[in-house]
């Protein structure tokens, strides 16, 4: 039986506290994770243009709720942000009409071998430094050819300037973009990368792929016209080696996005992890996840729904609303600002959602989100009989008889035949003629006893469901939410395409075939 793992990525918001519980990670023997993302929040830097509205977190509820005699904590916010804020993706559509948006960059371009080109000495000597094609060719003489479908990360020692706008743009007057002084990619090098190498993305630790002094954005235009996307204000590049790592990139899946907040992580191979029992496919670097995918041992399945203004949502969670849309010509530029509830679309519920002072989303350790084993429980048959049925401990025991024990540290996913209902409109998805009234909802979910059992006996780290809520629609006291939050774990709601993944379990040396691109929460 082939093995598989769930890879989930989460965006980050400001945070406070601590996590509870830690399971050993199946990939720990091979390498370690490096988070390449700054916290997404009010301190995040954005292009100093009056159009680019500041980040705002609007509290919708942050209090104890009473339902009958029952009282419990709940917290939920609306996020407002420009698409291009902090660590973010530039979709090709930002500078090239009709190219990929943030929501339709294919997964095969979002999990890729990485290379880091270190130009920190040059950038510190000359803040207007431009990386030439000749310098990239010199780099290849030392480190080997840039691998096929690579993410090329340019390191200029700019992260020590974060989050000062004056220091990132390197000018006493950020309102005047003619005074910006930071390094970037020379347009000739961009042309060479798209014509002589096959890459998926270029990333930089500065605010822009182009130099500060480049006012026509030529490298942006050259790359994005070929559907090569950008990553800007990438964090922690100082912690990466030149080669021997994979990059995982999870942009918010904004269907129309010219860009958007992104979670980026690198998996860096340990030096003694070289003997992994496979032959590298491309170039000089050994990239394990990508190698498995390219050998057809594994394939990627996107478990996220696209975000658009009309998707189903919990009544108290604000739908996606574009507060600004700008499209300019010569050169072509497109960008937006948006507001949306944290709990919209395929998203994580951090513990803090239902546990006062519980873990917030940026405190969930990367190794609980990436490369973790996954299992899928299907209760389709039960759900056909009773639309509010729940997964029980007996269902799990039955599953284990057929598939073996749920592996330690897994994310468990609940399927009940809802895969096609997302597109059939909110009434069908929530099972109610009144999609604004949660008390009328009908769909299956988890229950407290099975959450407690899987946490205590199987060390599960997260619970995902294809429904709108972790709890069954008819539940009014949120017992599964509360059990998951009080265990310090996370939930994933509105998981897409569960019908396309198998129920099988993990063998720890093997790597991912499943990829959940999940987004905002507390
Ligand atoms: Zn941008
Ligand atoms: Zn939620």
Short mmCIF file of C-alpha atoms in Angstrom, two decimals, residues 1 4 374-379 391-407 410-413 415 453-454 458 502-506:
data_model
loop_
_atom_site.label_atom_id
_atom_site.label_comp_id
_atom_site.label_asym_id
_atom_site.label_seq_id
_atom_site.Cartn_x
_atom_site.Cartn_y
_atom_site.Cartn_z
CA UNK A 1 0.00 0.00 0.00
CA UNK A 4 1.17 9.34 2.09
CA UNK A 374 -2.50 11.76 7.38
CA UNK A 375 -5.43 9.41 7.64
CA UNK A 376 -8.90 9.73 6.22
CA UNK A 377 -11.98 8.38 7.96
CA UNK A 378 -15.01 8.10 5.72
CA UNK A 379 -18.48 8.01 7.24
CA UNK A 391 -17.39 9.91 13.85
CA UNK A 392 -17.25 7.54 16.82
CA UNK A 393 -14.49 5.61 18.57
CA UNK A 394 -16.07 2.43 17.14
CA UNK A 395 -15.65 3.85 13.60
CA UNK A 396 -11.95 4.47 14.30
CA UNK A 397 -11.47 0.96 15.71
CA UNK A 398 -13.15 -0.47 12.63
CA UNK A 399 -10.85 1.62 10.40
CA UNK A 400 -7.78 0.38 12.30
CA UNK A 401 -8.77 -3.26 11.72
CA UNK A 402 -8.51 -2.63 7.98
CA UNK A 403 -5.68 -0.11 7.69
CA UNK A 404 -3.54 -0.55 10.80
CA UNK A 405 -3.10 1.77 13.74
CA UNK A 406 -3.45 5.51 13.20
CA UNK A 407 0.18 6.69 13.15
CA UNK A 410 -1.11 12.40 12.40
CA UNK A 411 -3.69 14.80 11.05
CA UNK A 412 -7.03 13.00 10.76
CA UNK A 413 -9.47 14.00 8.04
CA UNK A 415 -14.98 12.59 4.80
CA UNK A 453 -9.66 9.24 22.31
CA UNK A 454 -7.53 10.14 19.26
CA UNK A 458 -2.96 8.17 19.09
CA UNK A 502 -6.82 7.22 -0.04
CA UNK A 503 -7.43 6.13 3.57
CA UNK A 504 -3.95 4.68 3.93
CA UNK A 505 -1.35 5.34 6.61
CA UNK A 506 2.17 6.60 6.69
#
